[in-house]
Every structure is written in C-alpha cells, then in structure tokens.
Short mmCIF file of C-alpha atoms in Angstrom, two decimals:
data_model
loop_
_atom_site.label_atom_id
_atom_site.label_comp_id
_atom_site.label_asym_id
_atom_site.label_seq_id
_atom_site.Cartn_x
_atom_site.Cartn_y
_atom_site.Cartn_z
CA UNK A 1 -21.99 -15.02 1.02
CA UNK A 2 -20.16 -13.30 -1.19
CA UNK A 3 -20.93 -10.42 -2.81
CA UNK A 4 -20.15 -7.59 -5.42
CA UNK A 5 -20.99 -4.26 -4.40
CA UNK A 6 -21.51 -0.75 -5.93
CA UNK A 7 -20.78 1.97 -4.25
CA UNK A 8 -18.66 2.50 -0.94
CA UNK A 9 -21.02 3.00 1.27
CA UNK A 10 -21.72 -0.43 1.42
CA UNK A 11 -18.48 -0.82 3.21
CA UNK A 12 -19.49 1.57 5.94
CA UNK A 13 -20.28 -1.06 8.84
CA UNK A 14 -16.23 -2.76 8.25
CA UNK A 15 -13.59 -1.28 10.02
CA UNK A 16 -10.12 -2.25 10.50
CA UNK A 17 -7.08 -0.08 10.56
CA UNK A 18 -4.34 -2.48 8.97
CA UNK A 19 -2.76 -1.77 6.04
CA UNK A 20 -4.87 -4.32 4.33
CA UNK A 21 -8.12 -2.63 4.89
CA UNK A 22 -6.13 1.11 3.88
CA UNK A 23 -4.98 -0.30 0.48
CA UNK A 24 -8.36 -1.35 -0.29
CA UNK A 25 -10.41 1.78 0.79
CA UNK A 26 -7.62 4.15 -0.63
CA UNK A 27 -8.46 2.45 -4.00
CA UNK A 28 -12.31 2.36 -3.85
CA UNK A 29 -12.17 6.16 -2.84
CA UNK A 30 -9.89 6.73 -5.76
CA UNK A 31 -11.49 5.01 -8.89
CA UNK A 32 -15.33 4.12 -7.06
CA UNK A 33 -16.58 1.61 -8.69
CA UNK A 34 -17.31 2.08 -12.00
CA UNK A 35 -14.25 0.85 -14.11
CA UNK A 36 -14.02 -2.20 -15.79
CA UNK A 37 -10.35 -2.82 -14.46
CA UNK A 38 -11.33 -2.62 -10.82
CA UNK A 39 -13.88 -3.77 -8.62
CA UNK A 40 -14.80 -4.51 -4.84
CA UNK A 41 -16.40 -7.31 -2.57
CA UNK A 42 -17.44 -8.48 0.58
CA UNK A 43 -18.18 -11.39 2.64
CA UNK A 44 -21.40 -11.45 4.44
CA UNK A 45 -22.59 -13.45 7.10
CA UNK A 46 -26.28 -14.84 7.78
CA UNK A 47 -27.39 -11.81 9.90
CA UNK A 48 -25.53 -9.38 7.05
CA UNK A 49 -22.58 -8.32 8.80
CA UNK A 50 -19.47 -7.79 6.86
CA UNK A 51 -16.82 -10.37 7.72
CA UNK A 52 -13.95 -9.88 5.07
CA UNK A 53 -13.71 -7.10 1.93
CA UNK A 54 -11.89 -7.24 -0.81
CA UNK A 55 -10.59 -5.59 -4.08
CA UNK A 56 -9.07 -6.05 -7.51
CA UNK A 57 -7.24 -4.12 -9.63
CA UNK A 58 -6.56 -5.84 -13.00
CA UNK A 59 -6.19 -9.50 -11.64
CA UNK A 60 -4.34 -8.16 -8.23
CA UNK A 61 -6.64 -8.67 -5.32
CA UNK A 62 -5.93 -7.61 -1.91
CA UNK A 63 -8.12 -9.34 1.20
CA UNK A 64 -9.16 -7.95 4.17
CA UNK A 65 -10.14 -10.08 6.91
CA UNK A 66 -12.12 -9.64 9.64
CA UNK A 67 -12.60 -11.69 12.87
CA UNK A 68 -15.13 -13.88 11.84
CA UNK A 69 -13.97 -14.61 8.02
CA UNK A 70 -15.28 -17.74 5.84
CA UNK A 71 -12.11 -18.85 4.62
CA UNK A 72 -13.19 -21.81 3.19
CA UNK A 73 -15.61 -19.71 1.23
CA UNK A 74 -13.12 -17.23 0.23
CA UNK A 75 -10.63 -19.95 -0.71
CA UNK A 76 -13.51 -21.14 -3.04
CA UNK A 77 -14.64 -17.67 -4.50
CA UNK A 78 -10.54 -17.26 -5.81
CA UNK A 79 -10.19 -20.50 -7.04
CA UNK A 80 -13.07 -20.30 -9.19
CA UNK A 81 -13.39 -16.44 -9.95
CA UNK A 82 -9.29 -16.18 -10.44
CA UNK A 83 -6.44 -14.23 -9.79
CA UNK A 84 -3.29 -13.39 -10.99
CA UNK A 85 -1.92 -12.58 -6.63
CA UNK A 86 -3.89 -12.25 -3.28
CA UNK A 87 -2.44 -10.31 -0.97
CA UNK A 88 -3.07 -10.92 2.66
CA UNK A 89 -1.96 -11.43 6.19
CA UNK A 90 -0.72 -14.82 6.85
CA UNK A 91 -3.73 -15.65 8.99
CA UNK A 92 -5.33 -16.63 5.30
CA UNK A 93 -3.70 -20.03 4.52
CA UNK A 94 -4.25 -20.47 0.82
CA UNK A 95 -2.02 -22.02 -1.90
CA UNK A 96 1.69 -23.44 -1.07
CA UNK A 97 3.29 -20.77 -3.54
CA UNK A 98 3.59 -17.21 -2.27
CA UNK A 99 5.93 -14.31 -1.32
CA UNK A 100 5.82 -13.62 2.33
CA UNK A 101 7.77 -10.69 4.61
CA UNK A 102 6.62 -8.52 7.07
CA UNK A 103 4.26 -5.43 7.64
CA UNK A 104 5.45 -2.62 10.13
CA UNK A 105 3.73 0.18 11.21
CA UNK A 106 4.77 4.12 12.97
CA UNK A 107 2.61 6.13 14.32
CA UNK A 108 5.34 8.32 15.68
CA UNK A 109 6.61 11.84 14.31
CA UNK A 110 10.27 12.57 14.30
CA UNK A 111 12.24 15.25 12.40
CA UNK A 112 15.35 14.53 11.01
CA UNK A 113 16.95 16.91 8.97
CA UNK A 114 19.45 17.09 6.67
CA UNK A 115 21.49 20.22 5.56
CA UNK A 116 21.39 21.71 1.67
CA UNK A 117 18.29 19.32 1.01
CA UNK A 118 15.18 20.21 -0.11
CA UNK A 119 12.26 18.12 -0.31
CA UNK A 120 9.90 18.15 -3.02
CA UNK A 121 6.16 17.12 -2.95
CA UNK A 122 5.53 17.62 -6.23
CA UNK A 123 7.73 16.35 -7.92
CA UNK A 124 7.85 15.24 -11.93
CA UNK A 125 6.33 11.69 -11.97
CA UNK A 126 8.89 10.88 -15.09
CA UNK A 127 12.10 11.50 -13.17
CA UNK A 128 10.66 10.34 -10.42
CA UNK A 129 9.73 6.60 -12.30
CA UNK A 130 13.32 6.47 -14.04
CA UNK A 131 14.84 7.08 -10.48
CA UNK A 132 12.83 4.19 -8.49
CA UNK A 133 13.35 1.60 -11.44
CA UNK A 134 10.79 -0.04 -11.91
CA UNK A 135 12.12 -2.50 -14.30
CA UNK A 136 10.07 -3.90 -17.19
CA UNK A 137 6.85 -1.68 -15.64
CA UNK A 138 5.47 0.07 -18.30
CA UNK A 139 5.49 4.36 -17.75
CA UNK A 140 2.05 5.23 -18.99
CA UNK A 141 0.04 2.38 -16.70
CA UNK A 142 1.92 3.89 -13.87
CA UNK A 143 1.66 7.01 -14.65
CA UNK A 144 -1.85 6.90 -15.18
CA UNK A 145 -2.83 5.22 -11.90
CA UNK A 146 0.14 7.34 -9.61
CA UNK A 147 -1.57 10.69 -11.13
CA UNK A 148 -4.83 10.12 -10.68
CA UNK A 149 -4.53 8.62 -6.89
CA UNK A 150 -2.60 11.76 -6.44
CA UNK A 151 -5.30 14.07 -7.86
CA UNK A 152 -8.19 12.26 -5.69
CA UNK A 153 -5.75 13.01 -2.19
CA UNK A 154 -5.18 8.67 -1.93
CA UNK A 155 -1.15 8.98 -2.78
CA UNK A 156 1.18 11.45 -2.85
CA UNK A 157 5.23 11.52 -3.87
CA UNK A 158 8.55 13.00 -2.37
CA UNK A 159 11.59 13.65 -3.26
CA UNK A 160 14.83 14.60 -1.64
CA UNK A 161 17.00 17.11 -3.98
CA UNK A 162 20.16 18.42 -3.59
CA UNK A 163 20.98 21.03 -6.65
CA UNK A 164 17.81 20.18 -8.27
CA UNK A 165 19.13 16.31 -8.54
CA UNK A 166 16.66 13.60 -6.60
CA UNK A 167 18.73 11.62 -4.28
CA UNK A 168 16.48 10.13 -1.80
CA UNK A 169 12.77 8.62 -3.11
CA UNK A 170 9.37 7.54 -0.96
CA UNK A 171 5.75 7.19 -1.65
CA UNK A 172 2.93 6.99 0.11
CA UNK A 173 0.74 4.76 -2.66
CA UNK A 174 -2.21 4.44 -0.88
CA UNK A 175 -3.78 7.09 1.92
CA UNK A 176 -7.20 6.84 3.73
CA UNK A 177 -8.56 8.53 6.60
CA UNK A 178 -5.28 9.76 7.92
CA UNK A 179 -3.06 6.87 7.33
CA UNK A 180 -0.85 5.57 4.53
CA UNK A 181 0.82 2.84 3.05
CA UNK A 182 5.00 3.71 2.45
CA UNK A 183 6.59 2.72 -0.54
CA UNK A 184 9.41 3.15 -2.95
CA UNK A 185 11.74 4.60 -0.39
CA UNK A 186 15.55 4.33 -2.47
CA UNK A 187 18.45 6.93 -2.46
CA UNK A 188 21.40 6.58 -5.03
CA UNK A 189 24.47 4.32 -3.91
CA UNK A 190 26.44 6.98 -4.20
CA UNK A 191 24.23 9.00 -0.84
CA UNK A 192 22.85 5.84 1.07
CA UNK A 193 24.21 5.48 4.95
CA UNK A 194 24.50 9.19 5.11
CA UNK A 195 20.95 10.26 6.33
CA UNK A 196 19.21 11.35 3.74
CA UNK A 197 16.44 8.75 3.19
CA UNK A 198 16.00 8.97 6.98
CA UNK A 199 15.63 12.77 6.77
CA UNK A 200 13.04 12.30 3.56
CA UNK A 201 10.91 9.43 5.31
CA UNK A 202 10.86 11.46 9.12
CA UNK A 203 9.26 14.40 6.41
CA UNK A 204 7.02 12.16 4.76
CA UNK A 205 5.84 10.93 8.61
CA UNK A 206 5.24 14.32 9.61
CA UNK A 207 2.66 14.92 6.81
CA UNK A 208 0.15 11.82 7.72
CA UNK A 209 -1.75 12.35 11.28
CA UNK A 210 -2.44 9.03 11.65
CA UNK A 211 -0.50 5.71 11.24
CA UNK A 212 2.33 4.79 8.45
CA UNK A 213 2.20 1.37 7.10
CA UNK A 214 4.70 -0.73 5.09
CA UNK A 215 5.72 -4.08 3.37
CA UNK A 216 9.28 -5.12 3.73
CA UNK A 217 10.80 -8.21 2.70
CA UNK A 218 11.67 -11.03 5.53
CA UNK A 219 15.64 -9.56 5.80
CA UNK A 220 15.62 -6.05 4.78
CA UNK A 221 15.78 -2.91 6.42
CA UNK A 222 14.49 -3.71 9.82
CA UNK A 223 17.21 -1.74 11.72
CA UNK A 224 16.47 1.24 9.15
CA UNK A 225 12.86 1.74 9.65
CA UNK A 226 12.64 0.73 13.46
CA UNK A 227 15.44 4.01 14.16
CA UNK A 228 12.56 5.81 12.45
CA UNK A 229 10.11 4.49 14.91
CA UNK A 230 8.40 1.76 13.07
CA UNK A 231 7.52 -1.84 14.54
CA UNK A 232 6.98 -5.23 13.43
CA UNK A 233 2.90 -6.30 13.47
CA UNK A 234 2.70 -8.66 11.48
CA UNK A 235 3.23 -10.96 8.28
CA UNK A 236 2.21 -10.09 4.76
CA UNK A 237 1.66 -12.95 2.29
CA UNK A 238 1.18 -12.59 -1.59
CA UNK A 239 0.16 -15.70 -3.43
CA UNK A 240 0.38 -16.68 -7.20
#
C-alpha cells in the first residue's frame, strides 16, 4: 500500500544511507509537509513496515527503495498519479526513456590547499547563480528554494575567491544527519587543471562528518573525484 503521510515522523522506522534516501529526508526536514508544491509517501507492506519512500517537489519525484519494494505497485502508483522525472537507482526498471550515470560516494577527509584563495561559505546566492549557469532556470525559484534549505541547515554554498572574484563553485544541495549530496562543483576555464576546485571540494569534505554523495554523468570526472577519495556505488537513473 501506498500511502501519503503527514508529518516525518512517520518515516522514523526507514533507514537507508544512500543518497536517495538523503535527498528525500533533507527535503521533508526542510519544507515538512505542509506546501502544496511538495509532498511525501511511502510504501507499506501487510504487517506495516515501510518498504520504499518517496517525495515530490513540483512534478520531480525521487524513490527510495528498500529491500523488500513493490515495484509493480510503485510502477502503477506513477503511471497513474504522474510525473514529470523519477529519480532512482537502476534497481527500479521503469519506462525505456531515462538519463542514467553514476552515484559516488567519500567518506574520507583530505586537505588540499591552495595559496591566495579564500573560501567563502556565505557567499551572495546572485553571483553565485550567474557563475554556475544554470541556463534557462529561472533566479527567483532557485533562489527561493537554495535560501530557505540553507536557512533550515539542509544545504549550504562555497565559493573559492581569489581578489574577491569566485573561481571555483560547489554545493552541497541536500544535507541530513551528517551527510550530503555534492553539486554544482565548476571553476572558470581560465583556472581549471590547476587545483583549485580540488582545494574548494577537500574544504567542503572537511565540513560534513559523515558521508559525501554525488551524481555524475556516465564519462565525466571519474579520475577528478576518485583523487579526492570518492568511489563508484552505484547507478543513478532519471526517467521522463
């Protein structure tokens, strides 16, 4: 059974530390659940226990699954309740059109330093928007949701300056019980292969106790990220 719940307690008996289940508690202990624009479920079994929770934010849903998840049912409950993506590991086999790369995880602390940098944790969510690129994404919507993650301890941003200019970018966008999800990590062209992004990243490692996650595409980056003490543990899949 499938079912929409109401406050976060009633995820209390589901545990798993992937970066599935950290995107998805990082977001209920952000907004709870009492906006229109997001809400959680779960999948119950006959004696009650929690087999698979979920979320959605806007029409974005992210899946968590457990060991013993109906995915026949939870095929079902998309196709009829609808979605605009599901994101999940590739154990869920779901529609024939999706986006698919892999999920790495660190839980080791390195520093790597680089000299005349300075690294910001607070820095000015504008500059810092117009330096990612986000393309067609609209400012305020981001801005909104970035800030308030931020003010509820479930995100936080960094920057690497040198002068006062940001050369070297990262997120965490989701924390939760001492781990985080990495994201937007992008120095200018001009500074890339010169150490700074692996100086701003070993920082940002530093700062979370527990264990880093990311999603990188299928060719990208490995070499980068395993340096930095990341490993490969699995595949993500988003589907349309």
């Amino acid at each position: 059974m499938i079912e929409k719940i109401s406050n976060i307690e009633q995820f209390d008996n589901f545990i798993k530390n992937d970066i599935y289940y950290i995107r998805i508690m990082s977001l209920i202990k952000a907004y709870g659940c009492n906006y229109d624009f997001v809400c959680f479920y779960r999948q119950v079994d006959e004696r009650n226990h929690i087999t698979a929770i979920m979320s959605k934010l806007d029409n974005d849903w992210t899946l968590c699954l457990g060991d013993k998840a109906d995915c026949d049912e939870l095929k079902e409950f998309f196709n009829v309740i609808g979605y605009s993506t599901v994101l999940s590991d590739d154990s869920f086999k779901f529609t024939d059109i999706f986006e698919e790369g892999i999920v790495m995880s660190s839980s080791r602390k390195m520093e790597i330093s680089s000299q005349y940098t300075e690294i910001d944790r607070f820095p000015k969510l504008m500059e810092l928007f117009n330096f990612v690129d986000y393309g067609t994404a609209d400012f305020e919507s981001w801005y909104v949701d970035i800030s308030h993650r931020i003010r509820h301890g479930c995100a936080s941003a960094y920057t690497l300056n040198v002068n006062d200019e940001i050369i070297s970018s990262g997120i965490f966008s989701s924390i939760y019980n001492n781990n985080a999800i990495l994201t937007a990590v992008q120095t200018s062209p001009e500074f890339r292969h010169m150490g700074y992004a692996s100086s701003l990243v070993s920082e940002m490692l530093g700062d979370i106790k527990g264990t880093v996650y990311l999603m990188r595409e299928m060719n990208l980056n490995e070499q980068f990220y395993i340096k930095l003490g990341f490993n490969n543990t699995g595949r993500w899949r988003m589907y349309k």
